[in-house]
Coordinates of C-alpha atoms and ligand atoms in Angstrom, one line a residue:
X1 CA 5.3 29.9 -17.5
X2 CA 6.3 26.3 -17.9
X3 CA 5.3 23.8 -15.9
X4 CA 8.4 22.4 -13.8
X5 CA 9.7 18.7 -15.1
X6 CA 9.2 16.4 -12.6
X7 CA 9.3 12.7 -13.2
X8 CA 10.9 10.7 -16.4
X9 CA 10.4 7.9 -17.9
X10 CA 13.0 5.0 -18.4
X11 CA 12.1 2.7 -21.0
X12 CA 14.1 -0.3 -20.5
X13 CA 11.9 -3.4 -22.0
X14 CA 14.1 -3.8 -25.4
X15 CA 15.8 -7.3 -25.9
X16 CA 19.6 -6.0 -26.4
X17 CA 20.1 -8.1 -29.1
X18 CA 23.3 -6.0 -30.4
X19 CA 24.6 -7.4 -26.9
X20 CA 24.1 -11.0 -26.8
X21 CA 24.7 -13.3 -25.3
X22 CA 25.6 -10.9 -22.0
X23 CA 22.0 -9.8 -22.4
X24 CA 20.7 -13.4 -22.3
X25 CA 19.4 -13.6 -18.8
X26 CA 20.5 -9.7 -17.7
X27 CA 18.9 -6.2 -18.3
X28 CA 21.3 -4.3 -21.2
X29 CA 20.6 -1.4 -18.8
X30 CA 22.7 -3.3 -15.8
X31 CA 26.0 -3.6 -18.2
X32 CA 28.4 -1.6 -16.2
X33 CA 30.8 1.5 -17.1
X34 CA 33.7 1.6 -14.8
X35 CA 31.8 0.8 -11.3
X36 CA 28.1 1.2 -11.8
X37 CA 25.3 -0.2 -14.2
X38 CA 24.2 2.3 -17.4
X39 CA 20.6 2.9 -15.9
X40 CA 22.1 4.4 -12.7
X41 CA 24.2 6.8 -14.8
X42 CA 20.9 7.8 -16.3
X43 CA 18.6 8.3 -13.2
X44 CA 21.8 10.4 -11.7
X45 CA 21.5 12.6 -15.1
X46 CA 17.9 13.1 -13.7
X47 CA 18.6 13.7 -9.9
X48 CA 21.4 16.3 -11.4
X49 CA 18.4 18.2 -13.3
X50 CA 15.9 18.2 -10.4
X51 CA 13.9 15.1 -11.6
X52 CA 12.8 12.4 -8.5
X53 CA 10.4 10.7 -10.1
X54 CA 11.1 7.5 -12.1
X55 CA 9.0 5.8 -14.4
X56 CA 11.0 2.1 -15.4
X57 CA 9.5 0.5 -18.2
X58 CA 10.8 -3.0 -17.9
X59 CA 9.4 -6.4 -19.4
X60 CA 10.5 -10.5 -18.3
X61 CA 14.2 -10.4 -17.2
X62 CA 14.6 -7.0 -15.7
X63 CA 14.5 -7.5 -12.0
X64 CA 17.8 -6.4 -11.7
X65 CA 16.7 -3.0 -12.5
X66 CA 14.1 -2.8 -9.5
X67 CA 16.8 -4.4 -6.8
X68 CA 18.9 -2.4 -7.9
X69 CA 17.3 0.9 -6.8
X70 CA 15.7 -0.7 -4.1
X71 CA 17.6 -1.2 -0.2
X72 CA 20.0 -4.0 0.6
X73 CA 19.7 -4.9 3.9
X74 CA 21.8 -7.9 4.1
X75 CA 24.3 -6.3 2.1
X76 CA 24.6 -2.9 4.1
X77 CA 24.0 -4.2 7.9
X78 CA 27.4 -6.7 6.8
X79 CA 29.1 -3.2 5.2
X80 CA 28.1 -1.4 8.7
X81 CA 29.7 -4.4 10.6
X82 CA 32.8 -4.7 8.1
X83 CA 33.2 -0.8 9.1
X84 CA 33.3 -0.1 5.2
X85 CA 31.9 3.4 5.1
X86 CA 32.7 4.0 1.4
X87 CA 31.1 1.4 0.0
X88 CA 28.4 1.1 2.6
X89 CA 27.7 4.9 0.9
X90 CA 28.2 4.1 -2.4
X91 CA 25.8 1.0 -1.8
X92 CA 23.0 3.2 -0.7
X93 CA 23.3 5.7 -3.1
X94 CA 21.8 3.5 -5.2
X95 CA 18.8 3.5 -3.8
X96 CA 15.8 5.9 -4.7
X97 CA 13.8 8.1 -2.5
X98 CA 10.7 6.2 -0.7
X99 CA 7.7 5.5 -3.3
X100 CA 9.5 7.8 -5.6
X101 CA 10.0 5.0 -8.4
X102 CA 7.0 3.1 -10.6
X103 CA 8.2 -0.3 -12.6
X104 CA 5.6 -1.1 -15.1
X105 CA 5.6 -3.4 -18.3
X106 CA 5.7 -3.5 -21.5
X107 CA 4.3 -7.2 -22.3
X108 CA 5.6 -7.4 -25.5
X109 CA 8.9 -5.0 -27.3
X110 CA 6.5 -3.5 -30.1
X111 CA 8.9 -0.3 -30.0
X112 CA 10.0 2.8 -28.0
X113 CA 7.0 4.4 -28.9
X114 CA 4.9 1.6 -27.1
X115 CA 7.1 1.8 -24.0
X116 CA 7.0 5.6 -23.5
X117 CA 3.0 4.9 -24.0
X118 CA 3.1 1.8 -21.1
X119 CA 4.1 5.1 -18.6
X120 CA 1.1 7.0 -19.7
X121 CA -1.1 6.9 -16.3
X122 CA 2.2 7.3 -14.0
X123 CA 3.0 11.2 -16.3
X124 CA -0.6 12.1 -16.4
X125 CA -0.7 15.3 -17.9
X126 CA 2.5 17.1 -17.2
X127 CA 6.0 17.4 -19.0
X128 CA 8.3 14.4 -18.6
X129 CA 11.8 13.1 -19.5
X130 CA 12.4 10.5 -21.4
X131 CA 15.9 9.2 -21.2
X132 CA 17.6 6.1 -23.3
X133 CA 19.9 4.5 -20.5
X134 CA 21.6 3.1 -23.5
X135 CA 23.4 6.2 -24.4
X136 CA 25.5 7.2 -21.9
X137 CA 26.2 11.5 -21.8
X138 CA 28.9 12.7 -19.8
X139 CA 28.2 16.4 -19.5
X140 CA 28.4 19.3 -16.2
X141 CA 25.4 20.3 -16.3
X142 CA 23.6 17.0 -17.6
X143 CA 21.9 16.6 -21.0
X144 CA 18.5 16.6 -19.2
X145 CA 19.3 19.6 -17.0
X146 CA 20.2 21.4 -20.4
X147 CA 17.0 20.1 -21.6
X148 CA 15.5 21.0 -19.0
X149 CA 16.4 24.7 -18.8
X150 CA 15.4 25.0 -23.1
X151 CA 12.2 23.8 -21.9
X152 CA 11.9 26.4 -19.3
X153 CA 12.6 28.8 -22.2
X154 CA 10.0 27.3 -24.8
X155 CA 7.6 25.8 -22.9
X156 CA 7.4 22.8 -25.3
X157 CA 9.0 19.8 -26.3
X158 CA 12.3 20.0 -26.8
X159 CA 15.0 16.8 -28.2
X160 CA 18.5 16.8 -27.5
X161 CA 20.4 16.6 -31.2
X162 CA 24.1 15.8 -32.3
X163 CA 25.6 15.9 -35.6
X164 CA 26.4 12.3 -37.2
X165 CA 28.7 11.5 -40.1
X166 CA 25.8 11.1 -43.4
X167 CA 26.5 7.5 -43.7
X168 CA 25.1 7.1 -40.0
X169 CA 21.6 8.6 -40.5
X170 CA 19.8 5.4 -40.9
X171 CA 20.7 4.7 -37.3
X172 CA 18.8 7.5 -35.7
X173 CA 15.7 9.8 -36.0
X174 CA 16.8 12.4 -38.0
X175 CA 15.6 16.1 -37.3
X176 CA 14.9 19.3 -39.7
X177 CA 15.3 22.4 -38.0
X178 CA 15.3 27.0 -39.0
X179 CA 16.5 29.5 -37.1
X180 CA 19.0 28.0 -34.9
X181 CA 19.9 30.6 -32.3
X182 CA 22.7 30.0 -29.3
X183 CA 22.4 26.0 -30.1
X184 CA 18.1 25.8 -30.0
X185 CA 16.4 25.7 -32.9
X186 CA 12.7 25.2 -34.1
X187 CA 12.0 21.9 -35.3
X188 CA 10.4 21.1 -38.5
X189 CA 10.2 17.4 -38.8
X190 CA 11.7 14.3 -37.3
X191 CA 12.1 11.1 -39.7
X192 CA 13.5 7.7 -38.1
X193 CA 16.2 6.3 -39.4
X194 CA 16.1 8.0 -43.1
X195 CA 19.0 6.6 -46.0
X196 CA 21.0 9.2 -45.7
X197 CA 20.4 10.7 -49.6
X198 CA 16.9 11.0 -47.8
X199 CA 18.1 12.9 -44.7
X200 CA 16.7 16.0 -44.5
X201 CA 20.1 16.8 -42.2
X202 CA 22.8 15.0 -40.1
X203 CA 21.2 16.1 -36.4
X204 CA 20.7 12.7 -35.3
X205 CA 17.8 12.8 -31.8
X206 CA 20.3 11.1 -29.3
X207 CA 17.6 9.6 -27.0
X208 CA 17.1 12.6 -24.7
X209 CA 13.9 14.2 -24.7
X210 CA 11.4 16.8 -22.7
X211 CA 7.9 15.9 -24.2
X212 CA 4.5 17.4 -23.5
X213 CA 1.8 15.0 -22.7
X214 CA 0.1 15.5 -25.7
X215 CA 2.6 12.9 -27.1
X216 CA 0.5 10.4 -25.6
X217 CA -2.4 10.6 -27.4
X218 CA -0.7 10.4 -30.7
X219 CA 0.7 7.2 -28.9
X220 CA -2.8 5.8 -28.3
X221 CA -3.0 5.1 -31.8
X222 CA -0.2 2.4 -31.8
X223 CA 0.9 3.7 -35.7
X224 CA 3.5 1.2 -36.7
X225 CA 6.7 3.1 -38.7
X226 CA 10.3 2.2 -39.0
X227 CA 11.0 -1.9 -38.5
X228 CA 7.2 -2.3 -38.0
X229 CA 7.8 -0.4 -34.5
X230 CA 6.0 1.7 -32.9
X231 CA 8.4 4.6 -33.2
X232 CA 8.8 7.9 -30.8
X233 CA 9.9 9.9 -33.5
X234 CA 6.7 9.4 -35.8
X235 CA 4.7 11.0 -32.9
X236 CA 6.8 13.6 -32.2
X237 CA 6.4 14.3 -35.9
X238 CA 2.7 14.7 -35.2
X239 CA 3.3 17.3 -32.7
X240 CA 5.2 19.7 -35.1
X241 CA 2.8 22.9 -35.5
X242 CA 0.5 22.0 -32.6
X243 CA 3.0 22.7 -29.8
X244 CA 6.6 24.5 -29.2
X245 CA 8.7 22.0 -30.6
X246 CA 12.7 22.5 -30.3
X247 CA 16.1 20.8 -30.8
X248 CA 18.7 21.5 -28.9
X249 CA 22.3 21.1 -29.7
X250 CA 23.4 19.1 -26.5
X251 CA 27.2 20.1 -25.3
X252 CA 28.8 17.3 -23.8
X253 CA 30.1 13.9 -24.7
X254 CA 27.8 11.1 -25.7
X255 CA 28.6 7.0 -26.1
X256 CA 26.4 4.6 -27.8
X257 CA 26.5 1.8 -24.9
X258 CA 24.0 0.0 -27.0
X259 CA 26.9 -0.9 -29.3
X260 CA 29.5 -2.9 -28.4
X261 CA 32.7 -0.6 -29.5
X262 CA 30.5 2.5 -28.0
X263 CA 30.1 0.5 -24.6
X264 CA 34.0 0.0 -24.7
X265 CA 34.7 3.7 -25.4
X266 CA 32.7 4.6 -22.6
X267 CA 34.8 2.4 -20.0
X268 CA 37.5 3.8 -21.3
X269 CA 36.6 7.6 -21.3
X270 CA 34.9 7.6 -18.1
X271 CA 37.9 5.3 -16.6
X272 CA 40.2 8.2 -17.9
X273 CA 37.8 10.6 -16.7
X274 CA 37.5 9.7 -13.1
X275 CA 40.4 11.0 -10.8
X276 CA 40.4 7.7 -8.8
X277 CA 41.0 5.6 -12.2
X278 CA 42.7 8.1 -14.4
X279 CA 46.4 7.5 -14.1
X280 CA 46.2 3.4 -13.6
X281 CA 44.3 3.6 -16.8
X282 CA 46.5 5.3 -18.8
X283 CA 48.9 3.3 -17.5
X284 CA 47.0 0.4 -18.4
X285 CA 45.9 1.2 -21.8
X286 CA 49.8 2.5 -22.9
X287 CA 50.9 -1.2 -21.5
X288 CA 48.7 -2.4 -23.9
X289 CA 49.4 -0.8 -27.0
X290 CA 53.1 -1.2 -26.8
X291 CA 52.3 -5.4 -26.4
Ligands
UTP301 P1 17.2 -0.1 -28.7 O1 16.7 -0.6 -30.0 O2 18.5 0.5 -28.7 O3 17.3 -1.3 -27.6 O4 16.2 0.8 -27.9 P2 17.1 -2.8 -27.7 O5 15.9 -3.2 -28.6 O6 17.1 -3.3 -26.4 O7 18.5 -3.3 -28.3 P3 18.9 -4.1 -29.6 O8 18.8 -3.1 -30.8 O9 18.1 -5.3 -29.7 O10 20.4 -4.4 -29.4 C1 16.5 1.9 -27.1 C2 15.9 1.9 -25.8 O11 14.5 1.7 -25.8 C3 14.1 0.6 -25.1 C4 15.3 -0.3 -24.9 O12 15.3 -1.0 -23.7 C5 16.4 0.7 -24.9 O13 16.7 1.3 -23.6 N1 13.0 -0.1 -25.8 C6 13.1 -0.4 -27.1 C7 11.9 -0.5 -25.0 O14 11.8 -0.3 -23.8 N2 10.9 -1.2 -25.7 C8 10.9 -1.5 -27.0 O15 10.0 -2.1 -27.5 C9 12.1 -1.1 -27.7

């Protein structure tokens, strides 16, 4: 039987380049959709799938990230006072369970690969999430739950995939799969970021994983691939043969919030989305188009 997934790792030390300056002295992974910061989206993806355990792995500037999950006690005794109960809640929902959160560094960006390996000692050896708060997935049940449950049913690793337009594929890892069945199929390789007369498909990995721990010692290594990073993909690659390895067609919406236009898209979607926003949006956005 597999073993239950219980923690997940958060890698959050990147620069956010694509974002500056708004990333110049704050975490990409506070930008906000609607009312709440991206990486709060991503550790209520987890909480939805049964994960408690957080693994953050931050580098210089990303305090933000650790308040953020942490109590505010100023804050909330001054909502208690005020008598505002919604937001006193909403406030505290923020915060993560007692001891239930790690924040550990990568010193230097040298690539996702390198981050996922920073949270080596807090996964031990057991099967772990690894979400990219970047991309934001709207979805009932949550990409990782559906992860989660293919996992239950393989007992391996298991990436969530989308199809991309060809011209896209040097913007992702790119996945080879046979005998795709009910949306899961068995993976064959992973390449990151092929030309896309090199792709061996268009199922781009959309930064959503359920790895064994065995990806760690491939890890150890520090190979450098793609942009002279050390890249996820390339030891996934390794693990092809060795263990269950599947890709799984995720159902549900997905924005790139690492991109500016895909940030937008999301505000917009999840403002349209939300009962409490919906209609002022729309009549927001229709307001706008006629001007
Ligand atoms: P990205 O490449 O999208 O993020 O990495 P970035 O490097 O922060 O952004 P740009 O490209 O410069 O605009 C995807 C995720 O992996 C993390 C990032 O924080 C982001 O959540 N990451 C990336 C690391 O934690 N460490 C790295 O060395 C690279």
């Amino acid at each position: 039987m597999a073993q239950r997934v219980r923690k997940a790792v958060l890698p959050v030390a990147g620069l956010g380049t694509r974002f500056l300056p708004a990333t110049k002295a704050m975490p990409k992974e506070m930008l906000t959709v609607v009312d709440r910061p991206l990486i709060q989206y991503a550790v209520e993806e987890c909480l939805a799938a049964g994960i408690e355990e957080f693994v953050f792995v931050t580098g210089r500037n990303k305090g933000a990230i650790e308040d953020h999950f942490d109590s505010a006690y100023e804050l909330e005794a001054t909502l208690e006072q005020r008598r505002k109960t919604v937001e006193l809640k909403q406030t505290q929902n923020a915060t993560l369970k007692a001891g239930n959160a790690i924040f550990t560094r990568q010193q230097k960006p040298l690539g996702l690969g390198h981050a996922v390996w920073c949270a080596r000692h807090w996964i031990g050896r057991e099967p772990f999430a690894v979400l990219l708060p970047d991309e934001l997935m709207v979805s009932s049940p949550t990409c990782t739950a559906q992860l989660v449950t293919a996992h239950e049913m393989t007992g391996g690793n298991v990436v969530a995939v989308m199809d991309v337009p060809r011209e896209q594929t040097g913007s992702y890892g790119i996945v080879a799969t046979r005998n795709e069945k009910n949306g899961l199929a068995e993976m064959t390789g992973i390449v990151e970021k092929p030309k896309p007369e090199e792709a061996p498909s268009t199922l781009a990995w959309i930064g959503r994983s359920v790895l064994l721990p065995e990806v760690f010692d491939h890890l150890e290594k520090h190979e450098t691939g793609a942009g002279g990073e050390i890249q996820l993909t390339d030891a996934m690659a390794k693990m092809i043969g060795h263990s269950p390895f599947h890709a799984m067609r995720y159902n549900g919406q997905r924005y790139d919030c690492g991109t500016r236009i895909g940030f937008l898209e999301a505000n917009i979607a999840v403002a349209l989305h939300r009962r409490d926003t919906a209609v002022e949006t729309r009549v927001l956005l229709n307001r706008l188009l006629k001007g």
